[in-house]
PDB file of C-alpha atoms in Angstrom:
ATOM      1  CA  UNK A   1       0.000   0.000   0.000  1.00 94.00           C
ATOM      2  CA  UNK A   2       1.238   3.483  -0.818  1.00 96.00           C
ATOM      3  CA  UNK A   3       0.879   6.299   1.683  1.00 97.00           C
ATOM      4  CA  UNK A   4       2.218   9.834   1.593  1.00 97.00           C
ATOM      5  CA  UNK A   5       4.161  10.807   4.719  1.00 97.00           C
ATOM      6  CA  UNK A   6       5.300  14.416   5.000  1.00 96.00           C
ATOM      7  CA  UNK A   7       4.776  14.833   1.251  1.00 95.00           C
ATOM      8  CA  UNK A   8       6.914  11.793   0.333  1.00 95.00           C
ATOM      9  CA  UNK A   9       5.281   8.640  -1.051  1.00 96.00           C
ATOM     10  CA  UNK A  10       6.197   5.410   0.746  1.00 96.00           C
ATOM     11  CA  UNK A  11       5.292   1.755   0.318  1.00 96.00           C
ATOM     12  CA  UNK A  12       4.232   0.145   3.595  1.00 96.00           C
ATOM     13  CA  UNK A  13       2.941  -3.276   4.558  1.00 96.00           C
ATOM     14  CA  UNK A  14       1.288  -2.236   7.811  1.00 95.00           C
ATOM     15  CA  UNK A  15      -2.285  -0.989   7.741  1.00 96.00           C
ATOM     16  CA  UNK A  16      -2.087   0.579  11.194  1.00 97.00           C
ATOM     17  CA  UNK A  17      -0.706   4.087  11.654  1.00 97.00           C
ATOM     18  CA  UNK A  18       1.558   3.332  14.622  1.00 97.00           C
ATOM     19  CA  UNK A  19       3.249   0.320  13.044  1.00 97.00           C
ATOM     20  CA  UNK A  20       3.475   1.960   9.632  1.00 97.00           C
ATOM     21  CA  UNK A  21       5.387   4.835  11.240  1.00 95.00           C
ATOM     22  CA  UNK A  22       7.748   2.409  12.962  1.00 95.00           C
ATOM     23  CA  UNK A  23       8.217   0.596   9.652  1.00 95.00           C
ATOM     24  CA  UNK A  24       9.269   3.887   8.049  1.00 95.00           C
ATOM     25  CA  UNK A  25      11.721   4.769  10.815  1.00 93.00           C
ATOM     26  CA  UNK A  26       9.644   7.348  12.660  1.00 93.00           C
ATOM     27  CA  UNK A  27      10.543   6.057  16.096  1.00 90.00           C
ATOM     28  CA  UNK A  28      10.919   9.279  18.110  1.00 90.00           C
ATOM     29  CA  UNK A  29       8.389   9.528  20.945  1.00 90.00           C
ATOM     30  CA  UNK A  30       8.223  13.297  20.483  1.00 92.00           C
ATOM     31  CA  UNK A  31       6.000  13.459  17.431  1.00 94.00           C
ATOM     32  CA  UNK A  32       2.428  14.473  16.672  1.00 96.00           C
ATOM     33  CA  UNK A  33       0.408  12.973  13.848  1.00 97.00           C
ATOM     34  CA  UNK A  34      -2.381  13.897  11.468  1.00 98.00           C
ATOM     35  CA  UNK A  35      -4.166  11.784   8.891  1.00 98.00           C
ATOM     36  CA  UNK A  36      -5.623  13.477   5.817  1.00 97.00           C
ATOM     37  CA  UNK A  37      -5.520  16.814   7.612  1.00 96.00           C
ATOM     38  CA  UNK A  38      -7.169  15.617  10.833  1.00 97.00           C
ATOM     39  CA  UNK A  39      -5.327  15.332  14.138  1.00 98.00           C
ATOM     40  CA  UNK A  40      -4.682  11.778  15.363  1.00 98.00           C
ATOM     41  CA  UNK A  41      -3.886  11.740  19.107  1.00 98.00           C
ATOM     42  CA  UNK A  42      -0.952   9.688  20.340  1.00 96.00           C
ATOM     43  CA  UNK A  43      -3.242   7.101  21.983  1.00 96.00           C
ATOM     44  CA  UNK A  44      -5.295   6.633  18.795  1.00 97.00           C
ATOM     45  CA  UNK A  45      -2.369   5.689  16.539  1.00 97.00           C
ATOM     46  CA  UNK A  46      -2.658   2.020  17.477  1.00 96.00           C
ATOM     47  CA  UNK A  47      -6.251   1.881  16.299  1.00 97.00           C
ATOM     48  CA  UNK A  48      -6.052   4.167  13.276  1.00 97.00           C
ATOM     49  CA  UNK A  49      -6.303   2.179  10.037  1.00 97.00           C
ATOM     50  CA  UNK A  50      -4.622   3.356   6.853  1.00 97.00           C
ATOM     51  CA  UNK A  51      -5.892   3.206   3.295  1.00 97.00           C
ATOM     52  CA  UNK A  52      -4.032   3.397   0.034  1.00 96.00           C
ATOM     53  CA  UNK A  53      -3.229   7.028  -0.812  1.00 96.00           C
ATOM     54  CA  UNK A  54      -3.633   8.358   2.727  1.00 97.00           C
ATOM     55  CA  UNK A  55      -1.723  11.510   3.611  1.00 97.00           C
ATOM     56  CA  UNK A  56       0.074  11.400   6.937  1.00 97.00           C
ATOM     57  CA  UNK A  57       1.813  14.303   8.660  1.00 97.00           C
ATOM     58  CA  UNK A  58       4.412  13.545  11.325  1.00 97.00           C
ATOM     59  CA  UNK A  59       5.522  16.679  13.156  1.00 96.00           C
ATOM     60  CA  UNK A  60       8.226  17.174  15.745  1.00 94.00           C
ATOM     61  CA  UNK A  61       9.322  20.001  18.055  1.00 94.00           C
ATOM     62  CA  UNK A  62      11.293  22.606  16.176  1.00 94.00           C
ATOM     63  CA  UNK A  63      12.620  26.086  16.720  1.00 94.00           C
ATOM     64  CA  UNK A  64       9.922  28.731  16.599  1.00 94.00           C
ATOM     65  CA  UNK A  65       9.268  32.394  17.230  1.00 94.00           C
TER      66      UNK A  65
ATOM     67  CA  UNK B   1       2.149  39.080  35.667  1.00 94.00           C
ATOM     68  CA  UNK B   2      -0.438  36.340  35.864  1.00 96.00           C
ATOM     69  CA  UNK B   3      -0.893  34.345  32.664  1.00 97.00           C
ATOM     70  CA  UNK B   4      -3.840  32.000  32.974  1.00 97.00           C
ATOM     71  CA  UNK B   5      -3.299  31.750  36.707  1.00 96.00           C
ATOM     72  CA  UNK B   6       0.465  31.208  36.487  1.00 97.00           C
ATOM     73  CA  UNK B   7       2.744  33.855  37.968  1.00 97.00           C
ATOM     74  CA  UNK B   8       5.487  34.798  35.520  1.00 97.00           C
ATOM     75  CA  UNK B   9       8.293  36.999  36.813  1.00 95.00           C
ATOM     76  CA  UNK B  10      10.211  37.817  33.632  1.00 96.00           C
ATOM     77  CA  UNK B  11       8.740  40.437  31.271  1.00 97.00           C
ATOM     78  CA  UNK B  12      10.636  38.869  28.367  1.00 98.00           C
ATOM     79  CA  UNK B  13       9.476  35.885  26.319  1.00 98.00           C
ATOM     80  CA  UNK B  14      12.002  34.514  23.859  1.00 98.00           C
ATOM     81  CA  UNK B  15      11.685  32.689  20.551  1.00 97.00           C
ATOM     82  CA  UNK B  16      14.019  29.800  19.768  1.00 97.00           C
ATOM     83  CA  UNK B  17      14.482  30.122  15.989  1.00 96.00           C
ATOM     84  CA  UNK B  18      17.361  31.351  13.827  1.00 96.00           C
ATOM     85  CA  UNK B  19      20.202  31.045  16.360  1.00 97.00           C
ATOM     86  CA  UNK B  20      23.656  30.246  14.975  1.00 96.00           C
ATOM     87  CA  UNK B  21      23.867  27.061  17.073  1.00 94.00           C
ATOM     88  CA  UNK B  22      22.024  25.150  19.817  1.00 93.00           C
ATOM     89  CA  UNK B  23      24.747  26.205  22.272  1.00 94.00           C
ATOM     90  CA  UNK B  24      24.168  29.889  21.536  1.00 96.00           C
ATOM     91  CA  UNK B  25      20.418  29.352  21.854  1.00 96.00           C
ATOM     92  CA  UNK B  26      20.835  27.820  25.294  1.00 96.00           C
ATOM     93  CA  UNK B  27      23.129  30.627  26.467  1.00 97.00           C
ATOM     94  CA  UNK B  28      20.820  33.297  25.058  1.00 98.00           C
ATOM     95  CA  UNK B  29      17.818  31.831  26.874  1.00 97.00           C
ATOM     96  CA  UNK B  30      19.795  31.860  30.095  1.00 97.00           C
ATOM     97  CA  UNK B  31      21.023  35.436  29.572  1.00 98.00           C
ATOM     98  CA  UNK B  32      17.507  36.645  28.765  1.00 98.00           C
ATOM     99  CA  UNK B  33      16.073  35.384  32.031  1.00 97.00           C
ATOM    100  CA  UNK B  34      13.007  34.302  30.042  1.00 98.00           C
ATOM    101  CA  UNK B  35      10.669  31.857  31.742  1.00 98.00           C
ATOM    102  CA  UNK B  36       8.653  31.230  28.592  1.00 98.00           C
ATOM    103  CA  UNK B  37      10.124  30.221  25.236  1.00 98.00           C
ATOM    104  CA  UNK B  38       8.238  29.781  21.995  1.00 97.00           C
ATOM    105  CA  UNK B  39       8.566  26.673  19.845  1.00 97.00           C
ATOM    106  CA  UNK B  40       6.939  25.208  16.772  1.00 96.00           C
ATOM    107  CA  UNK B  41       6.098  21.942  15.067  1.00 95.00           C
ATOM    108  CA  UNK B  42       7.606  20.999  11.750  1.00 94.00           C
ATOM    109  CA  UNK B  43       7.886  17.860   9.680  1.00 94.00           C
ATOM    110  CA  UNK B  44       9.921  15.115  11.283  1.00 92.00           C
ATOM    111  CA  UNK B  45      12.446  13.175   9.253  1.00 85.00           C
ATOM    112  CA  UNK B  46      12.717   9.405   9.519  1.00 81.00           C
ATOM    113  CA  UNK B  47      15.271   8.625  12.182  1.00 75.00           C
ATOM    114  CA  UNK B  48      14.107  11.518  14.323  1.00 70.00           C
ATOM    115  CA  UNK B  49      15.565  15.025  14.183  1.00 62.00           C
ATOM    116  CA  UNK B  50      13.139  16.679  16.564  1.00 62.00           C
ATOM    117  CA  UNK B  51      14.006  14.715  19.685  1.00 70.00           C
ATOM    118  CA  UNK B  52      17.391  16.426  20.152  1.00 86.00           C
ATOM    119  CA  UNK B  53      15.813  19.852  20.092  1.00 88.00           C
ATOM    120  CA  UNK B  54      13.086  18.681  22.483  1.00 87.00           C
ATOM    121  CA  UNK B  55      15.766  17.610  24.970  1.00 89.00           C
ATOM    122  CA  UNK B  56      17.488  21.010  24.700  1.00 91.00           C
ATOM    123  CA  UNK B  57      14.154  22.664  25.510  1.00 89.00           C
ATOM    124  CA  UNK B  58      13.572  20.478  28.523  1.00 90.00           C
ATOM    125  CA  UNK B  59      17.049  21.231  29.877  1.00 92.00           C
ATOM    126  CA  UNK B  60      16.337  24.978  29.879  1.00 93.00           C
ATOM    127  CA  UNK B  61      13.654  24.477  32.516  1.00 94.00           C
ATOM    128  CA  UNK B  62      11.519  27.070  30.725  1.00 96.00           C
ATOM    129  CA  UNK B  63       7.844  26.735  30.041  1.00 97.00           C
ATOM    130  CA  UNK B  64       7.227  26.122  26.339  1.00 96.00           C
ATOM    131  CA  UNK B  65       4.692  28.122  24.384  1.00 98.00           C
ATOM    132  CA  UNK B  66       4.108  26.304  21.074  1.00 98.00           C
ATOM    133  CA  UNK B  67       3.002  28.416  18.138  1.00 97.00           C
ATOM    134  CA  UNK B  68       0.838  27.832  15.092  1.00 97.00           C
ATOM    135  CA  UNK B  69       3.211  29.761  12.816  1.00 95.00           C
ATOM    136  CA  UNK B  70       2.562  29.322   9.126  1.00 93.00           C
ATOM    137  CA  UNK B  71      -1.131  28.511   9.498  1.00 96.00           C
ATOM    138  CA  UNK B  72      -3.338  30.522   7.152  1.00 96.00           C
ATOM    139  CA  UNK B  73      -6.752  29.232   8.184  1.00 97.00           C
ATOM    140  CA  UNK B  74      -8.496  28.784  11.509  1.00 97.00           C
ATOM    141  CA  UNK B  75      -8.817  25.049  10.868  1.00 97.00           C
ATOM    142  CA  UNK B  76      -5.085  24.602  10.189  1.00 96.00           C
ATOM    143  CA  UNK B  77      -4.297  26.496  13.371  1.00 98.00           C
ATOM    144  CA  UNK B  78      -6.764  24.434  15.402  1.00 98.00           C
ATOM    145  CA  UNK B  79      -5.289  21.160  14.112  1.00 97.00           C
ATOM    146  CA  UNK B  80      -1.740  22.404  14.774  1.00 97.00           C
ATOM    147  CA  UNK B  81      -2.722  23.424  18.317  1.00 98.00           C
ATOM    148  CA  UNK B  82      -4.006  19.913  19.014  1.00 98.00           C
ATOM    149  CA  UNK B  83      -0.807  18.406  17.624  1.00 98.00           C
ATOM    150  CA  UNK B  84       1.278  20.771  19.751  1.00 97.00           C
ATOM    151  CA  UNK B  85      -0.637  19.830  22.897  1.00 97.00           C
ATOM    152  CA  UNK B  86       0.023  16.174  22.136  1.00 97.00           C
ATOM    153  CA  UNK B  87       3.791  16.670  21.881  1.00 95.00           C
ATOM    154  CA  UNK B  88       4.567  19.477  24.323  1.00 95.00           C
ATOM    155  CA  UNK B  89       1.999  18.388  26.894  1.00 94.00           C
ATOM    156  CA  UNK B  90       0.829  21.935  27.505  1.00 96.00           C
ATOM    157  CA  UNK B  91      -2.507  23.561  26.826  1.00 98.00           C
ATOM    158  CA  UNK B  92      -0.798  26.896  26.203  1.00 98.00           C
ATOM    159  CA  UNK B  93      -0.813  27.890  22.537  1.00 98.00           C
ATOM    160  CA  UNK B  94       0.486  30.962  20.756  1.00 98.00           C
ATOM    161  CA  UNK B  95      -2.253  31.284  18.194  1.00 98.00           C
ATOM    162  CA  UNK B  96      -1.208  32.662  14.825  1.00 97.00           C
ATOM    163  CA  UNK B  97      -3.564  32.746  11.876  1.00 98.00           C
ATOM    164  CA  UNK B  98      -1.667  34.524   9.128  1.00 96.00           C
ATOM    165  CA  UNK B  99      -3.683  36.634   6.728  1.00 95.00           C
ATOM    166  CA  UNK B 100      -1.018  37.687   4.293  1.00 92.00           C
ATOM    167  CA  UNK B 101       2.248  36.011   3.307  1.00 90.00           C
ATOM    168  CA  UNK B 102       4.152  39.235   2.687  1.00 89.00           C
ATOM    169  CA  UNK B 103       3.226  41.189   5.787  1.00 90.00           C
ATOM    170  CA  UNK B 104       2.515  38.181   8.049  1.00 92.00           C
ATOM    171  CA  UNK B 105      -0.374  40.289   9.329  1.00 94.00           C
ATOM    172  CA  UNK B 106      -2.812  38.305  11.489  1.00 96.00           C
ATOM    173  CA  UNK B 107      -6.104  37.277   9.903  1.00 97.00           C
ATOM    174  CA  UNK B 108      -8.120  38.568  12.825  1.00 97.00           C
ATOM    175  CA  UNK B 109     -11.351  36.936  11.619  1.00 98.00           C
ATOM    176  CA  UNK B 110      -9.786  33.484  11.520  1.00 98.00           C
ATOM    177  CA  UNK B 111      -7.978  34.283  14.753  1.00 98.00           C
ATOM    178  CA  UNK B 112     -11.173  35.005  16.695  1.00 98.00           C
ATOM    179  CA  UNK B 113     -12.820  31.896  15.238  1.00 98.00           C
ATOM    180  CA  UNK B 114      -9.890  29.635  16.174  1.00 98.00           C
ATOM    181  CA  UNK B 115      -9.568  31.252  19.611  1.00 98.00           C
ATOM    182  CA  UNK B 116     -13.212  30.468  20.361  1.00 98.00           C
ATOM    183  CA  UNK B 117     -12.921  26.820  19.317  1.00 98.00           C
ATOM    184  CA  UNK B 118      -9.627  26.254  21.138  1.00 98.00           C
ATOM    185  CA  UNK B 119     -10.691  28.033  24.348  1.00 98.00           C
ATOM    186  CA  UNK B 120     -13.819  25.890  24.461  1.00 98.00           C
ATOM    187  CA  UNK B 121     -11.560  22.862  24.127  1.00 98.00           C
ATOM    188  CA  UNK B 122      -9.486  23.800  27.163  1.00 98.00           C
ATOM    189  CA  UNK B 123      -6.604  25.596  25.479  1.00 98.00           C
ATOM    190  CA  UNK B 124      -5.040  28.689  27.049  1.00 98.00           C
ATOM    191  CA  UNK B 125      -4.828  30.868  23.983  1.00 98.00           C
ATOM    192  CA  UNK B 126      -2.134  33.556  23.485  1.00 98.00           C
ATOM    193  CA  UNK B 127      -3.386  35.306  20.333  1.00 98.00           C
ATOM    194  CA  UNK B 128      -0.982  37.086  17.982  1.00 98.00           C
ATOM    195  CA  UNK B 129      -3.206  40.014  17.040  1.00 98.00           C
ATOM    196  CA  UNK B 130      -3.170  43.651  15.937  1.00 97.00           C
ATOM    197  CA  UNK B 131      -3.758  46.746  18.055  1.00 97.00           C
ATOM    198  CA  UNK B 132      -7.440  46.802  16.996  1.00 98.00           C
ATOM    199  CA  UNK B 133      -9.520  47.270  20.147  1.00 98.00           C
ATOM    200  CA  UNK B 134     -12.679  45.628  18.800  1.00 98.00           C
ATOM    201  CA  UNK B 135     -10.733  42.541  17.805  1.00 98.00           C
ATOM    202  CA  UNK B 136      -9.193  42.540  21.284  1.00 98.00           C
ATOM    203  CA  UNK B 137     -12.656  42.587  22.850  1.00 98.00           C
ATOM    204  CA  UNK B 138     -13.815  39.739  20.632  1.00 98.00           C
ATOM    205  CA  UNK B 139     -10.749  37.673  21.562  1.00 98.00           C
ATOM    206  CA  UNK B 140     -11.512  38.202  25.234  1.00 98.00           C
ATOM    207  CA  UNK B 141     -15.159  37.235  24.604  1.00 98.00           C
ATOM    208  CA  UNK B 142     -13.798  34.109  22.892  1.00 98.00           C
ATOM    209  CA  UNK B 143     -11.994  33.134  26.094  1.00 98.00           C
ATOM    210  CA  UNK B 144      -8.544  34.725  25.801  1.00 98.00           C
ATOM    211  CA  UNK B 145      -7.049  36.042  29.051  1.00 98.00           C
ATOM    212  CA  UNK B 146      -4.048  37.654  27.365  1.00 98.00           C
ATOM    213  CA  UNK B 147      -3.565  39.661  24.159  1.00 98.00           C
ATOM    214  CA  UNK B 148      -0.402  39.824  22.070  1.00 98.00           C
ATOM    215  CA  UNK B 149      -0.522  42.708  19.583  1.00 98.00           C
ATOM    216  CA  UNK B 150       2.219  43.149  17.019  1.00 97.00           C
ATOM    217  CA  UNK B 151       4.576  46.097  17.304  1.00 97.00           C
ATOM    218  CA  UNK B 152       5.576  45.785  13.649  1.00 95.00           C
ATOM    219  CA  UNK B 153       5.613  42.941  11.088  1.00 94.00           C
ATOM    220  CA  UNK B 154       7.270  39.716  12.270  1.00 94.00           C
ATOM    221  CA  UNK B 155      11.024  39.751  11.791  1.00 93.00           C
ATOM    222  CA  UNK B 156      11.097  43.368  10.565  1.00 95.00           C
ATOM    223  CA  UNK B 157      12.822  44.871  13.586  1.00 95.00           C
ATOM    224  CA  UNK B 158      11.006  48.161  12.999  1.00 96.00           C
ATOM    225  CA  UNK B 159      10.048  48.644  16.627  1.00 97.00           C
ATOM    226  CA  UNK B 160       6.635  49.982  17.650  1.00 98.00           C
ATOM    227  CA  UNK B 161       5.058  51.372  14.469  1.00 96.00           C
ATOM    228  CA  UNK B 162       1.980  52.730  16.208  1.00 97.00           C
ATOM    229  CA  UNK B 163       2.835  53.590  19.815  1.00 97.00           C
ATOM    230  CA  UNK B 164      -0.262  55.765  20.231  1.00 97.00           C
ATOM    231  CA  UNK B 165      -2.551  52.890  19.212  1.00 97.00           C
ATOM    232  CA  UNK B 166      -0.720  50.577  21.591  1.00 98.00           C
ATOM    233  CA  UNK B 167      -1.055  53.136  24.373  1.00 97.00           C
ATOM    234  CA  UNK B 168      -4.792  53.270  23.692  1.00 97.00           C
ATOM    235  CA  UNK B 169      -4.889  49.482  23.869  1.00 98.00           C
ATOM    236  CA  UNK B 170      -3.212  49.571  27.276  1.00 97.00           C
ATOM    237  CA  UNK B 171      -5.796  52.064  28.453  1.00 97.00           C
ATOM    238  CA  UNK B 172      -8.685  50.086  27.028  1.00 98.00           C
ATOM    239  CA  UNK B 173      -7.681  46.781  28.622  1.00 98.00           C
ATOM    240  CA  UNK B 174      -6.295  47.812  32.025  1.00 97.00           C
ATOM    241  CA  UNK B 175      -6.677  44.364  33.572  1.00 96.00           C
ATOM    242  CA  UNK B 176      -5.621  42.095  30.707  1.00 98.00           C
ATOM    243  CA  UNK B 177      -1.966  41.061  30.383  1.00 98.00           C
ATOM    244  CA  UNK B 178      -0.674  42.631  27.162  1.00 98.00           C
ATOM    245  CA  UNK B 179       2.442  41.330  25.461  1.00 98.00           C
ATOM    246  CA  UNK B 180       4.059  42.958  22.421  1.00 98.00           C
ATOM    247  CA  UNK B 181       4.655  40.117  19.988  1.00 96.00           C
ATOM    248  CA  UNK B 182       6.742  40.802  16.882  1.00 94.00           C
ATOM    249  CA  UNK B 183       8.571  43.760  15.411  1.00 96.00           C
ATOM    250  CA  UNK B 184      11.065  44.516  18.179  1.00 97.00           C
ATOM    251  CA  UNK B 185      14.508  45.298  16.767  1.00 97.00           C
ATOM    252  CA  UNK B 186      16.508  46.992  19.478  1.00 98.00           C
ATOM    253  CA  UNK B 187      16.599  47.208  23.259  1.00 98.00           C
ATOM    254  CA  UNK B 188      15.105  50.718  23.085  1.00 98.00           C
ATOM    255  CA  UNK B 189      12.045  49.269  21.274  1.00 98.00           C
ATOM    256  CA  UNK B 190      11.594  46.701  24.022  1.00 98.00           C
ATOM    257  CA  UNK B 191      11.982  49.346  26.720  1.00 98.00           C
ATOM    258  CA  UNK B 192       9.418  51.551  24.959  1.00 98.00           C
ATOM    259  CA  UNK B 193       6.906  48.693  25.010  1.00 98.00           C
ATOM    260  CA  UNK B 194       7.129  48.054  28.731  1.00 98.00           C
ATOM    261  CA  UNK B 195       7.370  51.781  29.449  1.00 97.00           C
ATOM    262  CA  UNK B 196       3.997  52.197  27.680  1.00 97.00           C
ATOM    263  CA  UNK B 197       2.618  49.752  30.218  1.00 97.00           C
ATOM    264  CA  UNK B 198       2.842  46.498  28.334  1.00 98.00           C
ATOM    265  CA  UNK B 199       3.382  43.625  30.699  1.00 98.00           C
ATOM    266  CA  UNK B 200       5.940  41.847  28.558  1.00 98.00           C
ATOM    267  CA  UNK B 201       7.634  41.573  25.191  1.00 98.00           C
ATOM    268  CA  UNK B 202       7.981  38.492  23.027  1.00 98.00           C
ATOM    269  CA  UNK B 203      10.869  38.625  20.590  1.00 97.00           C
ATOM    270  CA  UNK B 204      13.078  36.286  18.602  1.00 98.00           C
ATOM    271  CA  UNK B 205      14.833  37.676  15.512  1.00 97.00           C
ATOM    272  CA  UNK B 206      16.274  40.705  17.327  1.00 98.00           C
ATOM    273  CA  UNK B 207      18.260  38.412  19.598  1.00 98.00           C
ATOM    274  CA  UNK B 208      18.892  35.436  17.324  1.00 98.00           C
ATOM    275  CA  UNK B 209      20.294  37.440  14.407  1.00 97.00           C
ATOM    276  CA  UNK B 210      22.287  39.952  16.467  1.00 98.00           C
ATOM    277  CA  UNK B 211      26.058  39.827  16.062  1.00 98.00           C
ATOM    278  CA  UNK B 212      26.253  38.527  19.619  1.00 98.00           C
ATOM    279  CA  UNK B 213      22.918  36.905  20.509  1.00 98.00           C
ATOM    280  CA  UNK B 214      23.851  36.224  24.132  1.00 98.00           C
ATOM    281  CA  UNK B 215      24.843  39.826  24.770  1.00 98.00           C
ATOM    282  CA  UNK B 216      21.675  41.031  23.007  1.00 98.00           C
ATOM    283  CA  UNK B 217      19.544  38.695  25.124  1.00 98.00           C
ATOM    284  CA  UNK B 218      21.049  40.308  28.200  1.00 98.00           C
ATOM    285  CA  UNK B 219      20.446  43.788  26.759  1.00 98.00           C
ATOM    286  CA  UNK B 220      16.802  42.979  26.026  1.00 98.00           C
ATOM    287  CA  UNK B 221      16.296  41.656  29.540  1.00 98.00           C
ATOM    288  CA  UNK B 222      17.661  44.886  31.017  1.00 98.00           C
ATOM    289  CA  UNK B 223      15.586  46.971  28.600  1.00 98.00           C
ATOM    290  CA  UNK B 224      12.237  45.380  29.409  1.00 98.00           C
ATOM    291  CA  UNK B 225      12.969  45.605  33.105  1.00 97.00           C
ATOM    292  CA  UNK B 226      13.955  49.271  32.830  1.00 98.00           C
ATOM    293  CA  UNK B 227      10.828  50.119  30.842  1.00 98.00           C
ATOM    294  CA  UNK B 228       8.598  48.229  33.230  1.00 96.00           C
ATOM    295  CA  UNK B 229      10.115  49.874  36.294  1.00 97.00           C
ATOM    296  CA  UNK B 230       9.733  53.275  34.605  1.00 97.00           C
ATOM    297  CA  UNK B 231       6.070  52.632  33.882  1.00 96.00           C
ATOM    298  CA  UNK B 232       5.399  51.556  37.454  1.00 96.00           C
ATOM    299  CA  UNK B 233       7.205  54.666  38.717  1.00 97.00           C
ATOM    300  CA  UNK B 234       4.875  56.962  36.668  1.00 95.00           C
ATOM    301  CA  UNK B 235       7.014  59.128  34.390  1.00 94.00           C
ATOM    302  CA  UNK B 236       6.879  62.918  34.614  1.00 94.00           C
ATOM    303  CA  UNK B 237       4.693  64.922  32.272  1.00 93.00           C
ATOM    304  CA  UNK B 238       6.309  66.438  29.193  1.00 92.00           C
ATOM    305  CA  UNK B 239       6.531  70.248  29.006  1.00 92.00           C
ATOM    306  CA  UNK B 240       6.733  72.450  25.927  1.00 94.00           C
ATOM    307  CA  UNK B 241       9.178  74.833  27.589  1.00 93.00           C
ATOM    308  CA  UNK B 242      12.278  74.510  29.738  1.00 93.00           C
ATOM    309  CA  UNK B 243      11.680  74.293  33.463  1.00 89.00           C
ATOM    310  CA  UNK B 244      14.773  74.890  35.612  1.00 88.00           C
ATOM    311  CA  UNK B 245      15.492  72.009  37.923  1.00 90.00           C
ATOM    312  CA  UNK B 246      17.793  74.020  40.203  1.00 92.00           C
ATOM    313  CA  UNK B 247      15.830  76.262  42.639  1.00 90.00           C
ATOM    314  CA  UNK B 248      15.432  79.915  41.655  1.00 87.00           C
ATOM    315  CA  UNK B 249      14.963  80.870  45.297  1.00 91.00           C
ATOM    316  CA  UNK B 250      18.239  81.924  46.841  1.00 92.00           C
ATOM    317  CA  UNK B 251      19.925  82.660  43.544  1.00 91.00           C
ATOM    318  CA  UNK B 252      22.754  85.156  44.068  1.00 94.00           C
ATOM    319  CA  UNK B 253      22.724  88.510  42.287  1.00 92.00           C
ATOM    320  CA  UNK B 254      26.126  88.620  40.695  1.00 94.00           C
ATOM    321  CA  UNK B 255      25.451  90.647  37.590  1.00 90.00           C
TER     322      UNK B 255
END
């Protein structure tokens, strides 16, 4: 299945958000996620199913003003 | 000042972007005496780049104020605020809804809308706004307990472009903490803001892009404290004419 993570298309085998992120190397605990523009809380990643073509955003703390 | 029930001693809030290195950032935060630092959320790379920065933040001991920088709609800002709360574990949010890419002027309509939704959802909203009094009232109606008007466009370093309007804002909202957010370039700008009665100043570029950011952080800290102390001391009234400060009484006749 192809999903788009942070604007880059990836092939993943997992259909669950949390394991798909691990599969792609997003292992930092300090991230926030959104699926197709909607916020997915940390505790919901284990139960959030992915579909082909889904857009995922994975955001981390960065410098800001 | 009290910000959502939390006592904050330092009248300087510092942004964390654009520093030459993480070491300089850490030293600048320390020199500024800031208790609140602003942060953002950006795309993570596989392997994890954000964790290192997160650890630096935690080591400062400061309270983080995540922003919604770059959001152009209320919905984007609301989603970003939720994501920030998930990562930073704070319900404080510096709410930015940008109306124009060139000026980075707040879209006050989207701002009020997002502030209402987020306040109802338990967020403590710090809105980046203009000096418009009606917008300020609507933000307070929406649940905001602090207002953060711009002094000048973000990153411009122009100082306070409309000091009279800001003075009017201070007068109009005597009991609301007011923080100048954006536009400060020099220590004298920061001092002017607190001297006008603003409770605090939030700045980033002025320190981060100075030749010596640590020294500038120290200068800004002194400036906001000087301005604040001057405001509390009630400055003298201006006169059109000279008024001798040395007594006339007892002046010798030597002519």
